[in-house]
Every structure is written in structure tokens, then in C-alpha cells.
Short mmCIF file of C-alpha atoms and ligand atoms in Angstrom, two decimals:
data_model
loop_
_atom_site.label_atom_id
_atom_site.label_comp_id
_atom_site.label_asym_id
_atom_site.label_seq_id
_atom_site.Cartn_x
_atom_site.Cartn_y
_atom_site.Cartn_z
CA MET O 1 -51.93 126.89 -125.54
CA MET O 2 -48.28 127.68 -126.85
CA SER O 3 -46.18 128.54 -123.74
CA THR O 4 -46.32 132.07 -122.35
CA THR O 5 -42.81 133.13 -121.72
CA THR O 6 -41.84 136.52 -123.45
CA VAL O 7 -40.34 135.91 -127.25
CA PRO O 8 -38.02 139.05 -129.16
CA PRO O 9 -40.00 140.47 -131.87
CA THR O 10 -39.46 138.08 -134.78
CA ASN O 11 -37.95 138.46 -139.03
CA GLY O 12 -40.86 136.85 -139.83
CA ILE O 13 -39.43 133.39 -139.88
CA VAL O 14 -40.69 130.69 -138.45
CA ILE O 15 -38.84 127.28 -137.97
CA ALA O 16 -41.31 124.70 -136.50
CA VAL O 17 -39.15 121.67 -134.34
CA LEU O 18 -40.17 118.05 -133.99
CA ARG O 19 -40.66 115.15 -131.99
CA GLU O 20 -39.74 111.91 -133.93
CA GLN O 21 -41.94 109.64 -133.91
CA ALA O 22 -40.57 106.73 -135.54
CA PRO O 23 -39.99 104.08 -133.14
CA GLY O 24 -37.00 103.88 -131.34
CA GLU O 25 -35.45 107.51 -132.98
CA GLN O 26 -34.02 109.84 -129.78
CA ARG O 27 -32.17 112.21 -131.34
CA VAL O 28 -33.99 115.87 -132.25
CA ALA O 29 -33.70 117.67 -135.20
CA THR O 30 -31.65 121.22 -133.21
CA VAL O 31 -30.87 121.82 -129.54
CA PRO O 32 -31.05 124.76 -127.29
CA GLU O 33 -27.86 126.34 -128.14
CA VAL O 34 -28.42 126.66 -131.81
CA VAL O 35 -31.92 127.91 -131.19
CA LYS O 36 -30.01 130.78 -128.86
CA ASN O 37 -28.68 131.40 -131.93
CA TRP O 38 -31.39 131.71 -133.94
CA THR O 39 -33.78 133.61 -131.39
CA LYS O 40 -30.87 136.04 -131.27
CA SER O 41 -30.87 136.50 -135.40
CA GLY O 42 -34.77 137.39 -134.42
CA TYR O 43 -36.15 133.73 -136.47
CA GLU O 44 -39.22 132.11 -134.08
CA VAL O 45 -38.77 129.37 -133.08
CA ARG O 46 -41.02 126.75 -131.76
CA VAL O 47 -40.42 123.09 -130.38
CA GLU O 48 -42.77 120.77 -129.93
CA HIS O 49 -43.59 119.61 -126.27
CA ASP O 50 -40.56 116.73 -125.52
CA ALA O 51 -39.24 116.35 -128.32
CA GLY O 52 -35.83 116.91 -127.18
CA ARG O 53 -36.61 114.11 -124.43
CA GLY O 54 -35.16 111.23 -125.59
CA ALA O 55 -31.85 113.16 -126.40
CA PHE O 56 -32.10 114.34 -122.79
CA TYR O 57 -33.02 117.97 -124.05
CA PRO O 58 -35.61 119.38 -121.84
CA ASP O 59 -38.81 121.46 -122.53
CA GLU O 60 -36.73 124.16 -120.10
CA LEU O 61 -33.91 124.63 -121.82
CA TYR O 62 -35.68 125.09 -124.95
CA VAL O 63 -37.70 128.17 -123.50
CA ALA O 64 -34.54 128.89 -121.61
CA ALA O 65 -32.71 129.75 -125.42
CA GLY O 66 -36.02 131.37 -126.67
CA ALA O 67 -37.70 129.31 -128.11
CA ARG O 68 -41.77 128.53 -127.91
CA ILE O 69 -43.07 125.32 -126.46
CA ALA O 70 -46.41 123.81 -128.66
CA PRO O 71 -48.40 121.22 -126.97
CA ASP O 72 -49.49 119.39 -129.93
CA ARG O 73 -48.94 118.84 -133.78
CA ALA O 74 -51.14 121.78 -135.23
CA GLU O 75 -50.35 124.58 -132.97
CA LEU O 76 -45.93 123.69 -134.11
CA LEU O 77 -46.98 123.92 -137.93
CA ASP O 78 -49.67 126.79 -137.79
CA GLY O 79 -47.67 129.13 -139.48
CA ALA O 80 -44.28 127.48 -139.46
CA THR O 81 -42.09 128.69 -142.48
CA ILE O 82 -39.57 126.03 -142.00
CA VAL O 83 -39.54 122.48 -141.03
CA LEU O 84 -36.91 120.69 -139.20
CA CYS O 85 -36.85 116.69 -138.41
CA VAL O 86 -34.45 113.91 -137.81
CA GLN O 87 -35.84 111.27 -139.88
CA PRO O 88 -39.07 112.12 -142.72
CA PRO O 89 -41.92 113.61 -141.93
CA ALA O 90 -45.15 111.54 -141.61
CA ILE O 91 -47.74 111.97 -144.49
CA ALA O 92 -49.76 113.59 -141.97
CA ASP O 93 -47.74 116.15 -141.34
CA VAL O 94 -47.64 116.53 -144.53
CA GLY O 95 -50.90 117.23 -144.74
CA MET O 96 -50.97 119.78 -142.02
CA LEU O 97 -48.73 121.81 -143.93
CA ALA O 98 -49.03 125.77 -146.00
CA GLU O 99 -48.27 125.31 -149.41
CA GLY O 100 -44.67 126.55 -149.71
CA THR O 101 -43.29 125.58 -146.06
CA ILE O 102 -39.58 124.50 -146.24
CA VAL O 103 -39.21 120.97 -144.52
CA ILE O 104 -34.75 119.90 -144.16
CA GLY O 105 -34.26 116.39 -142.45
CA PHE O 106 -32.91 113.37 -144.19
CA MET O 107 -35.35 112.24 -146.55
CA ASN O 108 -34.92 108.49 -147.69
CA ALA O 109 -36.94 108.79 -150.73
CA ALA O 110 -36.65 105.66 -152.40
CA GLN O 111 -38.08 103.67 -148.74
CA ASN O 112 -40.69 107.19 -149.10
CA LEU O 113 -42.16 107.65 -152.29
CA THR O 114 -45.58 107.75 -151.84
CA THR O 115 -44.32 110.93 -148.36
CA VAL O 116 -42.60 112.75 -151.41
CA THR O 117 -45.47 112.54 -153.85
CA ARG O 118 -47.62 113.72 -150.67
CA MET O 119 -45.05 116.74 -150.49
CA ARG O 120 -44.86 117.33 -154.59
CA ALA O 121 -48.79 117.56 -154.60
CA ARG O 122 -49.15 119.48 -151.88
CA ARG O 123 -46.29 121.81 -153.07
CA ILE O 124 -43.74 121.49 -149.75
CA THR O 125 -40.18 123.08 -150.53
CA ALA O 126 -38.21 119.50 -148.85
CA PHE O 127 -34.68 119.47 -148.42
CA ALA O 128 -32.99 115.87 -148.20
CA LEU O 129 -29.18 115.88 -146.13
CA GLU O 130 -27.94 112.60 -147.71
CA LEU O 131 -28.12 114.25 -151.50
CA VAL O 132 -25.49 117.45 -149.58
CA PRO O 133 -22.79 117.20 -151.81
CA ARG O 134 -19.63 115.67 -150.20
CA ILE O 135 -17.79 119.03 -151.30
CA THR O 136 -15.45 120.60 -149.13
CA ARG O 137 -18.17 123.50 -148.56
CA ALA O 138 -20.64 121.75 -147.43
CA GLN O 139 -18.65 119.77 -144.55
CA GLY O 140 -20.43 121.43 -141.71
CA MET O 141 -23.74 121.04 -142.84
CA ASP O 142 -22.89 117.17 -143.89
CA ALA O 143 -24.98 114.90 -141.71
CA LEU O 144 -24.92 111.69 -143.29
CA SER O 145 -20.95 112.01 -141.54
CA SER O 146 -21.76 113.43 -138.33
CA GLN O 147 -24.31 110.47 -137.89
CA ALA O 148 -21.79 108.33 -139.49
CA THR O 149 -19.33 109.36 -136.71
CA ALA O 150 -22.09 108.99 -134.25
CA GLY O 151 -22.16 105.13 -135.55
CA GLY O 152 -18.76 104.21 -135.33
CA TYR O 153 -18.57 104.94 -132.47
CA ALA O 154 -21.61 103.25 -130.94
CA ALA O 155 -20.31 100.11 -132.71
CA ALA O 156 -17.33 99.73 -131.60
CA ILE O 157 -19.03 100.43 -127.46
CA LEU O 158 -21.43 98.10 -128.80
CA GLY O 159 -19.13 95.76 -129.87
CA ALA O 160 -16.72 95.52 -126.74
CA ASP O 161 -20.14 95.55 -124.97
CA ASN O 162 -20.67 92.15 -126.29
CA CYS O 163 -17.73 90.29 -126.23
CA PRO O 164 -16.45 88.36 -122.95
CA ARG O 165 -12.22 89.64 -123.80
CA PHE O 166 -10.96 92.81 -122.01
CA LEU O 167 -9.88 95.11 -125.04
CA PRO O 168 -6.71 96.14 -124.08
CA MET O 169 -3.81 94.05 -122.39
CA LEU O 170 -3.18 93.67 -119.01
CA THR O 171 -0.75 92.62 -117.29
CA THR O 172 -1.16 91.93 -113.51
CA ALA O 173 -0.68 89.91 -110.51
CA ALA O 174 -3.87 87.23 -112.31
CA GLY O 175 -1.88 86.73 -115.37
CA THR O 176 -1.18 88.80 -118.64
CA ILE O 177 -4.46 89.47 -121.24
CA ARG O 178 -3.19 89.45 -124.40
CA PRO O 179 -5.47 92.52 -126.41
CA ALA O 180 -8.34 91.80 -128.66
CA THR O 181 -8.35 91.85 -132.18
CA VAL O 182 -11.20 94.14 -134.19
CA LEU O 183 -11.81 94.35 -137.41
CA ILE O 184 -12.52 96.30 -139.27
CA LEU O 185 -14.09 96.13 -142.89
CA GLY O 186 -15.40 99.57 -144.93
CA ALA O 187 -13.30 102.15 -143.22
CA GLY O 188 -15.33 105.10 -144.29
CA VAL O 189 -16.38 107.68 -141.83
CA ALA O 190 -18.28 105.23 -139.46
CA GLY O 191 -15.08 102.94 -140.22
CA LEU O 192 -12.33 105.36 -138.91
CA MET O 193 -15.00 105.80 -136.44
CA ALA O 194 -14.97 102.45 -135.14
CA ILE O 195 -11.20 101.81 -135.47
CA ALA O 196 -10.42 105.53 -133.26
CA THR O 197 -12.97 103.88 -130.84
CA ALA O 198 -11.00 100.47 -130.84
CA ARG O 199 -7.95 101.87 -130.09
CA ARG O 200 -8.68 104.07 -127.46
CA LEU O 201 -10.44 101.05 -125.64
CA GLY O 202 -6.39 99.07 -126.60
CA ALA O 203 -7.65 96.67 -128.78
CA MET O 204 -5.38 95.49 -131.75
CA VAL O 205 -6.95 96.85 -135.02
CA GLU O 206 -7.09 95.65 -138.73
CA ALA O 207 -8.98 97.30 -141.36
CA TYR O 208 -10.20 96.58 -145.00
CA ASP O 209 -11.84 98.70 -147.55
CA VAL O 210 -11.74 98.23 -151.34
CA ARG O 211 -10.65 102.09 -151.56
CA ARG O 212 -6.42 102.23 -151.31
CA ALA O 213 -6.77 106.04 -150.43
CA ALA O 214 -8.25 104.00 -147.15
CA GLY O 215 -5.24 102.66 -146.42
CA GLU O 216 -3.24 106.60 -145.06
CA GLN O 217 -5.98 106.79 -142.59
CA VAL O 218 -6.41 104.12 -141.48
CA ARG O 219 -2.79 103.27 -140.69
CA SER O 220 -3.21 107.81 -139.11
CA LEU O 221 -5.36 105.77 -136.62
CA GLY O 222 -2.77 102.97 -135.92
CA ALA O 223 -4.38 100.39 -137.41
CA LYS O 224 -2.87 97.60 -139.51
CA PHE O 225 -4.51 98.09 -143.27
CA LEU O 226 -5.11 94.85 -145.46
CA GLU O 227 -4.02 95.52 -149.11
CA LEU O 228 -5.76 93.33 -151.80
CA GLU O 229 -4.75 94.26 -155.22
CA ILE O 230 -8.02 96.20 -156.07
CA ASN O 231 -8.67 99.74 -155.83
CA ALA O 232 -11.80 100.02 -156.22
CA GLU O 233 -12.36 103.57 -156.11
CA GLY O 234 -15.56 104.77 -158.07
CA GLN O 235 -17.45 108.29 -158.20
CA GLY O 236 -16.67 110.96 -155.87
CA GLY O 237 -14.82 109.26 -153.12
CA TYR O 238 -17.11 106.11 -153.42
CA ALA O 239 -16.82 103.23 -153.99
CA ARG O 240 -17.22 100.98 -157.29
CA GLU O 241 -18.32 97.56 -157.26
CA LEU O 242 -16.25 94.55 -157.44
CA THR O 243 -16.41 92.59 -160.34
CA PRO O 244 -16.92 88.91 -159.10
CA GLU O 245 -12.75 87.61 -160.10
CA GLU O 246 -12.16 90.72 -157.22
CA LYS O 247 -15.07 89.16 -154.74
CA VAL O 248 -13.50 86.25 -155.00
CA LYS O 249 -10.39 86.87 -153.95
CA GLU O 250 -12.09 89.81 -151.59
CA GLN O 251 -13.49 87.07 -149.95
CA GLN O 252 -10.20 84.91 -149.16
CA MET O 253 -8.38 87.78 -147.59
CA VAL O 254 -11.26 88.51 -145.83
CA SER O 255 -12.06 85.04 -143.98
CA ALA O 256 -8.83 84.35 -142.89
CA ALA O 257 -8.68 88.00 -141.17
CA VAL O 258 -12.77 87.61 -140.23
CA ALA O 259 -11.15 83.90 -138.86
CA ARG O 260 -8.91 85.42 -136.18
CA ALA O 261 -10.51 88.33 -134.78
CA ASP O 262 -12.91 88.90 -131.70
CA ILE O 263 -15.07 91.29 -133.12
CA VAL O 264 -15.94 92.24 -136.70
CA ILE O 265 -17.13 95.79 -137.65
CA THR O 266 -19.23 96.32 -140.65
CA THR O 267 -19.71 99.17 -141.93
CA ALA O 268 -18.72 98.47 -146.15
CA SER O 269 -21.53 99.66 -148.44
CA ILE O 270 -22.59 101.13 -151.95
CA PRO O 271 -24.45 104.26 -152.39
CA GLY O 272 -28.07 103.08 -153.70
CA ARG O 273 -26.99 99.21 -153.72
CA LYS O 274 -28.00 95.91 -151.23
CA ALA O 275 -24.82 95.82 -149.07
CA PRO O 276 -22.10 93.71 -150.12
CA VAL O 277 -21.88 90.19 -148.65
CA LEU O 278 -18.39 89.62 -147.12
CA ILE O 279 -18.69 87.05 -144.39
CA THR O 280 -20.41 84.43 -145.43
CA LYS O 281 -22.27 82.07 -143.06
CA GLU O 282 -18.88 79.10 -143.52
CA THR O 283 -16.96 82.11 -142.45
CA VAL O 284 -18.74 82.92 -139.14
CA GLY O 285 -17.72 79.26 -138.52
CA THR O 286 -14.53 79.64 -138.38
CA MET O 287 -14.42 82.29 -136.35
CA ARG O 288 -13.28 81.97 -132.21
CA PRO O 289 -16.60 81.23 -129.75
CA GLY O 290 -17.22 84.35 -127.71
CA ALA O 291 -16.37 86.32 -130.98
CA VAL O 292 -18.84 89.03 -132.31
CA ILE O 293 -19.76 90.93 -135.79
CA VAL O 294 -21.71 93.91 -135.58
CA ASP O 295 -22.87 94.77 -138.77
CA LEU O 296 -23.37 98.63 -139.36
CA ALA O 297 -24.81 97.94 -142.85
CA ALA O 298 -28.04 94.95 -141.31
CA GLU O 299 -30.66 98.05 -142.90
CA SER O 300 -29.20 97.24 -146.33
CA GLY O 301 -28.86 94.29 -146.70
CA GLY O 302 -26.38 93.16 -144.83
CA ASN O 303 -22.56 92.55 -145.10
CA CYS O 304 -22.64 88.79 -143.16
CA GLU O 305 -24.93 86.34 -144.98
CA LEU O 306 -26.41 85.61 -141.00
CA THR O 307 -27.11 89.25 -140.21
CA GLN O 308 -30.28 90.39 -139.64
CA SER O 309 -31.81 93.57 -139.44
CA GLY O 310 -33.03 94.92 -135.57
CA ARG O 311 -31.86 91.70 -133.69
CA ALA O 312 -28.91 89.66 -132.38
CA VAL O 313 -28.38 86.00 -133.10
CA LYS O 314 -26.09 83.61 -132.64
CA GLU O 315 -24.14 81.49 -134.75
CA HIS O 316 -21.52 78.88 -133.38
CA GLY O 317 -20.93 80.66 -130.74
CA VAL O 318 -21.10 84.06 -132.60
CA THR O 319 -23.12 87.19 -131.58
CA ILE O 320 -24.39 88.11 -134.95
CA ILE O 321 -25.77 92.16 -134.53
CA GLY O 322 -27.73 93.83 -136.93
CA PRO O 323 -28.35 97.28 -134.87
CA GLN O 324 -30.54 99.69 -136.32
CA ASN O 325 -30.58 103.37 -136.29
CA LEU O 326 -26.86 103.33 -134.06
CA PRO O 327 -26.79 107.55 -134.02
CA ALA O 328 -30.02 107.76 -131.98
CA ARG O 329 -27.63 105.16 -129.13
CA VAL O 330 -25.27 108.88 -128.33
CA ALA O 331 -28.98 110.84 -129.16
CA TYR O 332 -27.01 113.50 -126.91
CA HIS O 333 -24.59 114.14 -129.07
CA ALA O 334 -25.43 112.78 -132.46
CA SER O 335 -28.69 115.13 -131.92
CA GLN O 336 -25.77 118.45 -131.45
CA MET O 337 -23.96 117.66 -134.34
CA TYR O 338 -27.43 116.98 -136.59
CA ALA O 339 -28.54 120.78 -134.75
CA LYS O 340 -24.71 122.28 -136.07
CA ASN O 341 -25.17 120.50 -139.57
CA LEU O 342 -29.13 121.96 -140.04
CA GLN O 343 -27.27 125.19 -138.49
CA SER O 344 -24.75 125.51 -141.40
CA PHE O 345 -27.64 124.31 -143.39
CA LEU O 346 -30.15 127.44 -142.93
CA SER O 347 -27.56 129.87 -143.46
CA LEU O 348 -28.09 129.01 -146.89
CA LEU O 349 -31.21 129.73 -146.78
CA VAL O 350 -31.28 133.78 -145.15
CA GLY O 351 -29.95 136.18 -147.41
CA LYS O 352 -27.70 139.02 -146.17
CA ASP O 353 -30.40 141.24 -145.77
CA GLY O 354 -32.42 138.16 -143.44
CA LEU O 355 -35.10 137.18 -145.89
CA LEU O 356 -35.92 134.15 -146.73
CA THR O 357 -33.86 132.90 -150.38
CA ARG O 358 -36.80 131.70 -152.33
CA GLU O 359 -33.54 131.06 -155.77
CA PHE O 360 -31.68 128.00 -155.19
CA THR O 361 -29.00 128.44 -157.42
CA ASP O 362 -26.26 127.67 -154.70
CA GLU O 363 -24.99 124.46 -155.96
CA ILE O 364 -25.39 122.78 -152.24
CA LEU O 365 -28.93 123.79 -151.63
CA ALA O 366 -29.75 122.66 -156.23
CA ALA O 367 -27.84 119.64 -154.45
CA SER O 368 -30.45 118.67 -151.92
CA LEU O 369 -33.16 120.32 -153.15
CA LEU O 370 -35.64 116.67 -153.08
CA VAL O 371 -39.33 118.62 -153.95
CA HIS O 372 -40.37 122.18 -154.67
CA ALA O 373 -43.02 124.05 -156.47
CA GLY O 374 -44.98 121.14 -157.54
CA GLU O 375 -41.65 118.46 -158.86
CA VAL O 376 -39.71 116.07 -157.38
CA ARG O 377 -36.38 117.79 -158.52
CA HIS O 378 -34.18 115.18 -157.46
CA LYS O 379 -33.69 112.59 -160.82
CA PRO O 380 -33.52 109.13 -159.00
CA THR O 381 -36.40 109.81 -157.46
CA LEU O 382 -38.01 111.28 -160.00
CA ASP O 383 -37.61 108.18 -162.15
CA LEU O 384 -38.33 105.78 -159.41
CA ILE O 385 -42.12 107.73 -158.99
CA SER O 386 -43.33 108.06 -162.79
CA GLY O 387 -40.90 104.30 -163.17
CA GLY O 388 -38.82 105.27 -165.66
CA LYS O 389 -41.66 107.30 -167.78
CA PRO O 390 -40.95 110.82 -168.56
P1 LIG R 1 -19.97 104.55 -146.78
O1 LIG R 1 -21.26 105.26 -146.31
O2 LIG R 1 -20.99 104.89 -148.80
O3 LIG R 1 -19.09 103.33 -147.68
C1 LIG R 1 -18.22 103.09 -146.26
C2 LIG R 1 -17.60 102.54 -147.19
O4 LIG R 1 -17.81 100.73 -147.00
C3 LIG R 1 -16.54 102.87 -148.23
O5 LIG R 1 -15.31 103.29 -147.48
C4 LIG R 1 -15.91 102.13 -149.01
O6 LIG R 1 -14.99 101.98 -149.63
C5 LIG R 1 -16.24 100.74 -148.31
N1 LIG R 1 -16.97 99.76 -149.04
C6 LIG R 1 -17.85 99.59 -149.84
N2 LIG R 1 -17.82 98.33 -150.67
C7 LIG R 1 -16.51 97.20 -150.11
C8 LIG R 1 -15.86 96.24 -149.34
N3 LIG R 1 -16.70 95.36 -150.61
N4 LIG R 1 -15.29 96.17 -149.49
C9 LIG R 1 -14.63 96.91 -148.35
N5 LIG R 1 -15.05 97.81 -148.03
C10 LIG R 1 -15.96 97.98 -148.94
O7 LIG R 1 -18.63 105.61 -146.76
P2 LIG R 1 -18.96 106.64 -146.47
O8 LIG R 1 -18.11 106.71 -144.45
O9 LIG R 1 -20.12 107.50 -146.91
O10 LIG R 1 -17.54 107.42 -146.75
C11 LIG R 1 -17.41 107.54 -148.69
C12 LIG R 1 -16.50 108.73 -149.32
O11 LIG R 1 -16.84 109.79 -149.20
C13 LIG R 1 -14.99 108.37 -148.02
O12 LIG R 1 -13.94 108.31 -149.31
C14 LIG R 1 -14.96 109.69 -147.13
O13 LIG R 1 -13.85 109.82 -147.26
C15 LIG R 1 -15.74 110.21 -148.45
N6 LIG R 1 -16.28 111.65 -147.40
C16 LIG R 1 -16.20 112.78 -148.23
C17 LIG R 1 -16.35 113.71 -147.27
C18 LIG R 1 -15.69 115.61 -147.69
O14 LIG R 1 -15.38 115.59 -148.55
N7 LIG R 1 -16.61 116.40 -147.72
C19 LIG R 1 -16.81 113.80 -145.68
C20 LIG R 1 -17.58 112.46 -146.48
C21 LIG R 1 -16.74 111.28 -146.76
#
């Protein structure tokens, strides 16, 4: 039985919020503040029991915002129009969805092809937030950026927490302490947040990115930008892969900077490819004892040769941390930001008449539509499923 609080009349759209099941996932797809807006606008909102617990949003707050708490998945999903999640839905959940249900969240399609084909077979409509184009109009829906912001912050804190040194300069009766040096490799969204956080902790910060355009942003945060005569800006503002000669030059410069750093935070990645190796095991051997590497690219192969995903290892007195799902460490705010992203995204799905659109012609909807009406709409995913066959 669902909780029996009186809910206002609805516009027929039922939003269901899943309790995340993935190990270590603390985030939730929406927060009470956003639920309040939806219930006021006439949506029926159902939240799975304890969905917000890991992020410190108790059921009572959702109820106060006008939601109903569903005790289990079956009641949550029965008659749901839109299902919201952070991680891709499990295959068993897809089996519980009616044809035409809209699912929105990160889909990581390349790693979840069975779920994608199951959604196709059940004629589910799935939007993948990681496919939202990075255009100005979509900034409010850019969950990759909001979660990278949370991850960059958490990485700097994790690095500081594992470092045996103070980060700020201190002048005390017991002597003067020099500030720690923090090196950030990859100055995208997560890297810039890691720079800002390390600066706030008082460290001297150096940063490097293959995209020369990142230099101005790095300097505006009070950090030093390490310049190489390479500009590897590729399509859509992302980095391209370096040539073998460029890689050698990069290794030399990066190795020298790594050797003088107390904390190194690496965030370098190239969409759809294995992360580039920027720190070899030989370079780790040149680092100071007590130095720390936090490798944000651990889940896509790692920027350091010695990184082990999901573990912290010690080599030559250096701690190398390969964290998984860093945004979940700041689950309260990461969920709040994600919820705002979803709120903006949902506004594209509902017309001025309050009715749900089934015409996904809007540029943002079209680009993020992964599966619809029994078809995989995202070409790279379709190619993976059919192995290149039409
Ligand atoms: P990402 O997570 O794909 O990569 C992180 C960083 O690693 C990038 O800055 C990349 O240049 C860098 N990198 C890749 N290979 C490297 C190497 N060998 N050495 C050093 N650095 C390397 O990137 P992201 O954070 O998602 O951002 C990518 C781009 O998208 C940036 O230009 C960013 O400003 C832009 N962006 C635009 C919008 C928008 O316009 N709405 C929103 C978010 C990000």
C-alpha cells in the first residue's frame, strides 16, 4: 500500500523515482524541492521507499513536497509515465515497464547493451543524459557537467585527506610550512573544479590540458598553466588523441611536473576511448614519498599505469587512488544538481498545454533519444549492437 496523504488532482503524468540499486550509489534522481514544483504543476510523483536515504533526503520530505512513497518497485512502476534514475535501469526493471514508458537517466549504453536491447524489445522510450548536446540552451540539463563538478570537488578533498602534508602555507611559532603543490592533469569540468577546490585549501596549483583554450580558465582560477606546443582541440570542444611524437613531448613535461607535486589529480579522457596514460610507473618512482595520485579516469582505464579501479594502492611510498563514482561522495548536492538537470530536461517533454509530447524533434531530445518505438535511435549504440551490420 502506498502512503495515503491527500494529493492534488493530477494532469495524468505519473513520474516515478527509482531507488538506485548499484553498489555504492548514494545519489537519487530527484529531490523534494523539485518534487514540489512538479506536484504544484499537476504531476503525480511517486518515490520508491528510501530512494533518497543515501543522499539524506528522507521519505517524509518527499511526502511533504506532495509525493507518494511506493513501498516497492511493482507499485512504483505500475502505470508510471516517466521513470527517473541516475544509473541505467536494471534488466528486471525494464521487464516491469509498460510499452511507451519514458525512462530518463545516465544510460552508459556501450556498457549496457543488453538493457538497451531489452528496452527496444519492450518499446520503451529511453533518454540518455550523457547524450545531451553541450549547447548553450542545454546547459541547465548538462548532467555530465554537474556530476563532473561534484567529482572534481570530491577528488581534491580525497587527495588532501590522503596527503600527510598541510595544503596551505602556515606561519606558526612552530615554524613555517610551505604550501603543498597540487597538479591537475586535464582541465575540463572536473579538473577546473579540482583546481578551484585545491586553491581554496591554500595549495599552489599547476594544471595541464591538451586543449590550449583551457589555459585561460586555469589561470583565471589562480593556477599555473603548463604549456606545451601542442593544441589538441578536437570536435565539439573535446580533446583529440595525440600523435606518437606529441605523446613523447607530453610525457616529458608531465613527468617533470608530477615529480614535484604532492598531490596529482588526473581527469584526462577522450570520449569513447580508453583514457590516455599520462603517468608511467617509472614516473611514480620519481615522486616524493607521501605523494598522492587521485585518478578520476580509473573507470575508463586510468591516467596512471599503476591505477587500480575501485582501489587505493601504495607504490614507492606513493598512494594511488582509483575512485569509482566520486559524485556519490557528495550525494546530497550531486543529487540536487542532477534533479535540477532533470527538471530542465522534463520541461522539454511537456508542451504549453501540459501534455506530454511524443514528437521528439527538439534538437536536445533528438540527440539524447537512445531507444524509441522499438528502435535504437543512437547510431553508435546501434552499430555496437549489430556489430556494424545494418
Ligand atoms: P572530458 O571529461 O571529456 O575530459 C577531461 C579533460 O581531459 C578535457 O579538458 C580534455 O581536453 C583533457 N584531456 C584529454 N586528453 C588529454 C591529455 N592527453 N592530456 C591532458 N589533458 C587531456 O571533458 P569535459 O570536462 O566533459 O569537457 C570537455 C569540453 O567540453 C571542454 O572544452 C568543456 O569546456 C566543454 N564543455 C562545454 C559545455 C557547454 O558548452 N555547455 C559544457 C561542459 C563542457
